[in-house]
XYZ file of C-alpha atoms in Angstrom:
447
model
C 45.550 -7.729 22.696
C 43.201 -6.950 19.805
C 41.256 -3.708 20.174
C 37.586 -3.756 19.232
C 37.207 0.013 19.269
C 36.451 1.293 15.797
C 35.448 -2.131 14.494
C 32.099 -2.552 12.800
C 29.206 -4.386 14.376
C 29.542 -7.093 11.727
C 33.226 -7.587 12.562
C 32.582 -7.752 16.307
C 29.720 -10.220 15.952
C 31.830 -12.482 13.730
C 34.693 -12.453 16.233
C 32.355 -13.323 19.123
C 30.679 -16.083 17.134
C 34.079 -17.553 16.260
C 35.229 -17.329 19.909
C 38.082 -14.951 19.034
C 36.796 -12.689 21.784
C 34.013 -12.611 24.344
C 31.097 -10.215 24.738
C 32.523 -9.132 28.107
C 35.874 -8.171 26.561
C 34.196 -6.144 23.833
C 31.735 -4.401 26.149
C 34.370 -3.675 28.809
C 36.639 -2.027 26.243
C 33.823 0.208 25.010
C 32.784 1.098 28.566
C 36.362 2.172 29.258
C 36.309 4.409 26.203
C 33.006 5.929 27.281
C 34.450 6.697 30.705
C 37.519 8.289 29.135
C 35.924 10.347 26.351
C 32.248 10.991 26.976
C 32.956 13.961 29.196
C 34.078 15.742 26.020
C 31.278 14.398 23.807
C 28.194 14.201 26.051
C 26.607 11.297 24.209
C 25.107 9.469 27.202
C 22.499 10.454 29.754
C 23.147 7.245 31.628
C 25.694 4.449 31.255
C 24.713 0.944 32.371
C 28.234 -0.252 33.193
C 27.492 -3.057 35.675
C 24.255 -4.123 33.996
C 25.907 -4.166 30.570
C 28.751 -6.407 31.757
C 26.250 -8.775 33.346
C 24.240 -8.871 30.129
C 27.413 -9.434 28.125
C 28.106 -12.507 30.243
C 24.566 -13.740 29.571
C 25.106 -13.365 25.829
C 28.442 -15.159 26.059
C 26.760 -18.106 27.775
C 24.066 -18.520 25.118
C 24.098 -21.838 23.274
C 22.954 -20.179 20.026
C 25.844 -17.691 19.915
C 26.782 -18.618 16.354
C 23.284 -17.669 15.180
C 23.199 -14.184 16.734
C 23.801 -11.473 14.108
C 24.794 -8.930 16.788
C 26.554 -11.304 19.185
C 28.239 -9.225 21.879
C 27.864 -5.913 20.016
C 27.572 -2.883 22.355
C 24.738 -0.541 21.372
C 23.369 2.767 22.596
C 19.644 3.553 22.732
C 18.031 6.956 22.293
C 16.421 8.123 25.518
C 12.864 8.133 24.181
C 12.663 4.340 23.831
C 12.043 2.062 26.788
C 14.923 -0.029 28.114
C 13.890 -2.494 30.794
C 15.016 -1.368 34.245
C 15.966 2.155 33.130
C 14.001 5.396 33.220
C 12.991 7.134 29.994
C 13.490 10.878 30.481
C 13.221 12.171 26.881
C 15.554 15.048 27.718
C 13.161 16.623 30.221
C 12.783 17.404 33.907
C 9.022 16.918 33.478
C 9.159 13.180 32.766
C 9.094 10.614 35.600
C 12.331 9.026 36.781
C 10.771 5.559 37.024
C 12.233 2.401 35.465
C 10.562 0.939 32.383
C 9.029 -2.472 32.966
C 9.712 -3.780 29.462
C 11.946 -3.100 26.494
C 10.557 -1.266 23.506
C 10.031 -3.804 20.723
C 13.031 -2.500 18.760
C 15.287 -2.784 21.824
C 13.951 -6.283 22.442
C 14.765 -7.301 18.863
C 18.316 -5.977 19.123
C 18.860 -7.774 22.423
C 17.417 -10.988 20.987
C 20.022 -10.679 18.232
C 22.811 -10.613 20.842
C 23.348 -6.867 21.308
C 24.211 -5.405 24.722
C 22.731 -2.028 25.713
C 25.503 0.027 27.321
C 23.491 3.186 27.885
C 20.781 5.674 26.951
C 21.744 8.727 24.939
C 21.011 12.422 25.303
C 18.189 14.095 23.389
C 16.680 17.603 23.345
C 13.572 17.966 25.463
C 10.752 15.814 24.038
C 12.995 15.283 20.982
C 11.705 18.500 19.451
C 14.781 20.209 18.040
C 17.754 19.562 15.741
C 20.289 20.366 18.461
C 20.844 18.218 21.554
C 21.187 19.934 24.900
C 19.153 20.228 28.069
C 18.920 19.413 31.743
C 20.411 15.932 31.277
C 23.378 16.854 29.103
C 24.712 18.272 25.857
C 25.762 16.118 22.887
C 28.577 17.593 20.794
C 29.860 16.631 17.379
C 32.962 14.459 17.954
C 34.515 15.876 14.752
C 34.177 19.440 16.068
C 33.128 19.669 19.698
C 32.391 23.388 19.357
C 29.350 22.337 17.282
C 26.186 20.457 18.235
C 25.902 16.823 17.241
C 22.451 17.680 15.871
C 19.178 16.245 16.979
C 17.113 14.814 18.119
C 19.123 11.562 17.979
C 22.200 13.644 18.772
C 23.537 11.547 21.636
C 23.195 8.317 19.661
C 25.013 9.810 16.671
C 27.767 11.261 18.847
C 28.260 7.895 20.558
C 28.838 6.106 17.251
C 30.984 8.825 15.679
C 33.222 8.899 18.772
C 33.712 5.123 18.686
C 31.924 4.711 22.027
C 29.679 2.087 20.396
C 29.719 0.664 16.853
C 25.971 1.173 16.275
C 23.097 2.983 17.963
C 19.319 3.170 17.865
C 17.519 6.426 17.153
C 14.400 7.723 15.488
C 13.341 10.360 13.011
C 10.212 12.532 13.085
C 11.382 15.499 10.975
C 15.001 14.486 10.317
C 16.104 13.358 13.767
C 18.244 10.488 12.441
C 19.479 12.115 9.242
C 20.430 15.495 10.741
C 22.851 14.163 13.408
C 24.113 11.441 11.066
C 24.976 14.103 8.480
C 26.728 16.223 11.119
C 28.685 13.313 12.554
C 29.708 11.429 9.392
C 27.404 8.423 9.831
C 25.104 6.281 7.726
C 21.451 6.155 8.660
C 18.170 5.222 7.086
C 14.740 6.455 8.060
C 12.638 3.545 6.885
C 9.319 4.031 5.179
C 6.175 4.013 7.257
C 5.343 0.598 8.724
C 8.667 -1.086 7.923
C 9.994 -0.932 11.505
C 7.745 -0.853 14.595
C 7.373 2.742 15.750
C 5.775 3.382 19.140
C 8.100 6.330 19.686
C 5.510 8.421 21.532
C 1.751 8.929 21.684
C 0.776 8.723 18.023
C 4.363 8.852 16.702
C 3.904 12.476 15.665
C 0.853 11.426 13.630
C 2.726 8.541 12.053
C 5.774 10.544 10.967
C 8.308 9.117 13.450
C 10.302 6.025 12.510
C 12.964 4.070 14.393
C 16.213 3.324 12.618
C 19.950 2.614 12.819
C 23.002 4.839 13.153
C 26.172 3.181 11.869
C 29.564 3.837 10.302
C 29.077 1.531 7.305
C 26.241 0.646 4.970
C 26.739 -3.016 5.905
C 26.054 -2.261 9.577
C 23.056 -0.056 8.738
C 21.590 -2.830 6.576
C 22.276 -5.437 9.262
C 20.629 -3.396 12.002
C 17.669 -2.352 9.845
C 16.995 -6.000 9.034
C 16.860 -6.868 12.732
C 14.655 -3.882 13.582
C 12.268 -4.682 10.740
C 12.486 -8.464 11.190
C 13.029 -8.601 7.445
C 16.026 -8.990 5.133
C 17.370 -6.057 3.108
C 20.029 -8.028 1.251
C 21.833 -6.250 -1.586
C 20.989 -7.481 -5.086
C 23.407 -10.017 -6.540
C 24.062 -7.631 -9.408
C 23.591 -3.882 -9.094
C 21.539 -2.426 -11.939
C 21.401 0.986 -13.551
C 19.174 3.394 -11.639
C 17.612 6.651 -12.724
C 18.722 9.278 -10.231
C 17.410 12.830 -9.905
C 19.738 15.411 -8.362
C 18.178 18.427 -6.660
C 20.213 21.146 -4.978
C 17.397 23.437 -3.857
C 15.776 23.644 -0.456
C 12.225 22.273 -0.249
C 11.455 25.209 2.062
C 11.266 28.427 0.065
C 13.740 31.167 0.897
C 16.493 29.008 2.402
C 19.828 28.824 0.587
C 21.887 25.638 0.563
C 25.545 26.517 1.128
C 28.315 25.571 -1.270
C 29.919 22.720 0.728
C 26.625 20.800 0.692
C 25.741 21.511 -2.939
C 29.283 20.469 -3.874
C 28.859 17.188 -2.013
C 25.631 16.449 -3.904
C 27.172 17.363 -7.271
C 30.231 15.211 -6.602
C 28.103 12.275 -5.451
C 26.007 12.598 -8.606
C 29.162 12.477 -10.717
C 30.334 9.340 -8.908
C 27.001 7.633 -9.536
C 26.960 8.708 -13.172
C 30.465 7.364 -13.776
C 29.456 4.080 -12.141
C 26.682 3.543 -14.660
C 23.603 5.230 -13.227
C 21.503 7.611 -15.297
C 21.704 10.947 -13.477
C 19.668 14.088 -14.247
C 19.180 17.468 -12.571
C 15.528 17.637 -11.531
C 13.675 19.298 -8.661
C 10.651 17.662 -7.047
C 7.522 19.840 -7.297
C 7.566 21.004 -3.681
C 4.512 23.159 -2.877
C 4.981 26.664 -1.503
C 2.830 25.591 1.447
C 5.450 23.057 2.580
C 6.959 25.363 5.201
C 3.574 25.853 6.859
C 2.715 22.138 6.628
C 6.041 21.235 8.230
C 5.640 23.743 11.060
C 2.059 22.635 11.742
C 3.000 18.945 12.019
C 6.195 19.647 13.980
C 4.442 21.734 16.626
C 1.287 19.584 16.754
C 3.375 16.493 17.491
C 5.000 18.275 20.423
C 1.603 19.452 21.657
C 0.467 15.830 21.874
C 3.679 14.694 23.590
C 3.491 17.477 26.190
C 0.033 16.470 27.409
C 0.073 15.289 31.002
C 3.477 16.843 31.755
C 3.870 19.668 34.259
C 4.427 22.749 32.052
C 6.376 24.409 34.857
C 9.068 21.757 34.391
C 9.307 22.205 30.620
C 11.692 24.716 29.068
C 10.162 27.840 27.589
C 10.947 26.859 23.981
C 9.109 23.544 24.468
C 6.096 25.196 26.107
C 5.776 27.686 23.253
C 6.229 24.958 20.630
C 3.456 22.911 22.204
C 1.177 25.942 22.569
C 1.609 26.835 18.892
C 0.875 23.237 17.941
C -2.409 23.003 19.836
C -4.193 25.039 17.189
C -3.035 22.626 14.477
C -3.731 19.244 16.080
C -7.232 18.839 14.679
C -6.310 19.626 11.070
C -3.051 17.652 11.214
C -4.859 14.587 12.508
C -6.955 14.359 9.333
C -3.820 13.596 7.315
C -5.163 15.618 4.398
C -2.124 17.821 3.831
C 0.210 14.806 3.933
C -1.915 12.929 1.418
C -1.943 15.973 -0.876
C 1.869 16.139 -0.664
C 2.184 12.453 -1.520
C -0.083 12.845 -4.547
C 1.927 15.834 -5.723
C 5.288 14.026 -5.431
C 4.311 10.539 -6.637
C 4.643 11.316 -10.386
C 8.216 12.497 -9.806
C 9.130 9.145 -8.215
C 7.427 7.282 -11.046
C 10.040 8.845 -13.318
C 13.068 8.566 -10.980
C 14.207 5.671 -8.784
C 16.212 7.789 -6.346
C 16.364 11.451 -5.388
C 19.827 12.722 -4.384
C 20.017 15.983 -2.407
C 22.364 17.701 0.040
C 21.684 16.328 3.513
C 21.821 19.752 5.171
C 21.817 23.375 4.068
C 24.709 24.449 6.293
C 26.905 23.133 9.077
C 25.363 22.534 12.466
C 24.928 25.391 14.946
C 27.379 26.083 17.729
C 27.030 23.888 20.797
C 25.464 26.409 23.182
C 22.520 26.236 25.634
C 19.847 26.384 22.946
C 17.311 25.139 25.487
C 17.720 28.430 27.353
C 17.084 30.511 24.245
C 13.792 31.692 22.812
C 11.424 29.626 20.699
C 11.682 31.650 17.491
C 15.462 31.692 17.632
C 15.475 27.882 17.930
C 12.966 27.408 15.099
C 14.911 29.665 12.734
C 18.250 28.030 13.562
C 16.783 24.564 12.987
C 14.944 25.432 9.798
C 17.869 27.287 8.230
C 20.279 24.393 8.613
C 18.025 21.384 8.086
C 15.219 22.150 5.594
C 15.808 19.090 3.395
C 14.638 16.303 5.705
C 10.985 17.064 6.718
C 9.218 16.318 3.395
C 10.029 12.631 3.662
C 8.517 12.310 7.135
C 5.397 13.990 5.830
C 5.169 11.531 2.931
C 6.273 8.556 5.063
C 8.824 7.478 2.417
C 12.326 6.091 3.110
C 15.338 8.424 3.189
C 19.012 8.068 4.056
C 21.932 10.261 5.086
C 25.288 9.135 3.667
C 28.710 10.688 4.424
C 30.253 12.306 1.367
C 33.114 14.793 1.297
C 34.252 17.180 3.991
C 33.418 20.699 5.120
C 36.061 23.458 5.204
C 36.403 22.768 8.945
C 37.399 19.166 8.217
C 34.158 17.761 9.631
C 32.166 15.412 7.386
C 29.683 16.532 4.772
C 26.788 14.349 3.621
C 24.107 13.730 1.024
C 20.529 12.511 1.308
C 18.996 9.680 -0.715
C 15.203 9.390 -1.003
C 13.035 6.718 -2.598
C 9.444 5.668 -3.075
C 7.728 3.326 -0.590
C 9.453 -0.048 -0.336
C 12.781 1.172 -1.734
C 14.919 0.658 1.394
C 17.055 -2.051 -0.255
C 17.556 0.125 -3.334
C 18.671 3.129 -1.255
C 21.108 0.932 0.654
C 22.461 -0.365 -2.665
C 23.095 3.176 -3.964
C 24.639 4.208 -0.644
C 26.935 1.187 -0.784
C 28.080 2.245 -4.241
C 29.001 5.695 -2.893
C 30.791 4.085 0.049
C 32.796 1.785 -2.221
C 33.863 4.525 -4.607
C 34.342 7.307 -2.026
C 35.050 5.645 1.338
C 34.920 7.852 4.410
C 36.780 7.977 7.717
C 34.442 6.168 10.074
C 35.430 7.449 13.509
C 36.333 10.939 14.680
C 39.993 11.353 15.734
C 39.405 12.074 19.412
C 42.465 10.304 20.816
């Protein structure tokens, strides 16, 4: 019997289309793996075993099977997006345990493409932090289960890295796709503003949050992004020379990027240079005010999301985060500081096609009950390990995390690729070049 565990979404869909397997066989095998391994990983808040098998049978009976780009592919959905018939808890005891009446538009598009939702994945409360733990579960890095998977799409990233599903849906408001992808050795892309329908929460953190894919290959990330955006992101027939800037410094002043991550960026730059790209060391002109701007938007977004929820049912770190953010909501809503940042950075991206940076500053924190710890301790832990992602939510420009190299622990390292608006296809092209020249191990060795 052929195993479909560890296969890409593209491979599974092709096999289903060609009748070499059925959606039920594929989904059942992944459900069995979830049952066997998720106790160690903590990826899922809820698993839809019976419903997923029924939906797999519905996909298998479709007359347009050969036209479905995700035919029979099991997917996981981050637990802040509506899945019809399931509650949306967003990692909190304060949210209602009532089933959603309709799918979020991104979930609907994936299902229309033939995907089968096997479960909803764990997130930190209200998707605030870059570690994933709380009242509904703790998501650990499958490569090193003593460490957090990251956040806030931590459960989705852990599910893919553990081979529990080939692809997953998440979103990114200050790095929430790229942080866990970098921890867990996955490919992700935060699309530019307006490319994929958002609707993540009330106001999408003032337009900073974007939905996107988590995958083990660039091909799968491109495939899923195209379905989410209802637009093609096909690679160019002939890859051209690109001008790439390499920056090793943190955008947030005072934070050091550790050697494993600077080494990954340097090595990736060398690979791109040897493959024909023009590569230069150059730092974007980040303003000193960026740390304050990031904190103001981060907390203000939480303040908006916490409205209408019983504060007694929120953890202390979330309550404090929301309280801090209330004083910033009015100024953040004007969008002035984000527009000033865009104007400051635009000349840099007129000179360079792609910015290459380390994805993180240091390895992810230990997997401990961060939700029981104080607010300041959480903020410092998050900021010190993931200062490189927030600027690109503030600008609304596309950014990727791509596996590259390994940490001393043996867990994956990663780099970040950033581009100007509309450069999603270009970023995917550069990521594919890195993948071709420095392929990575796609699934953590849990067995």
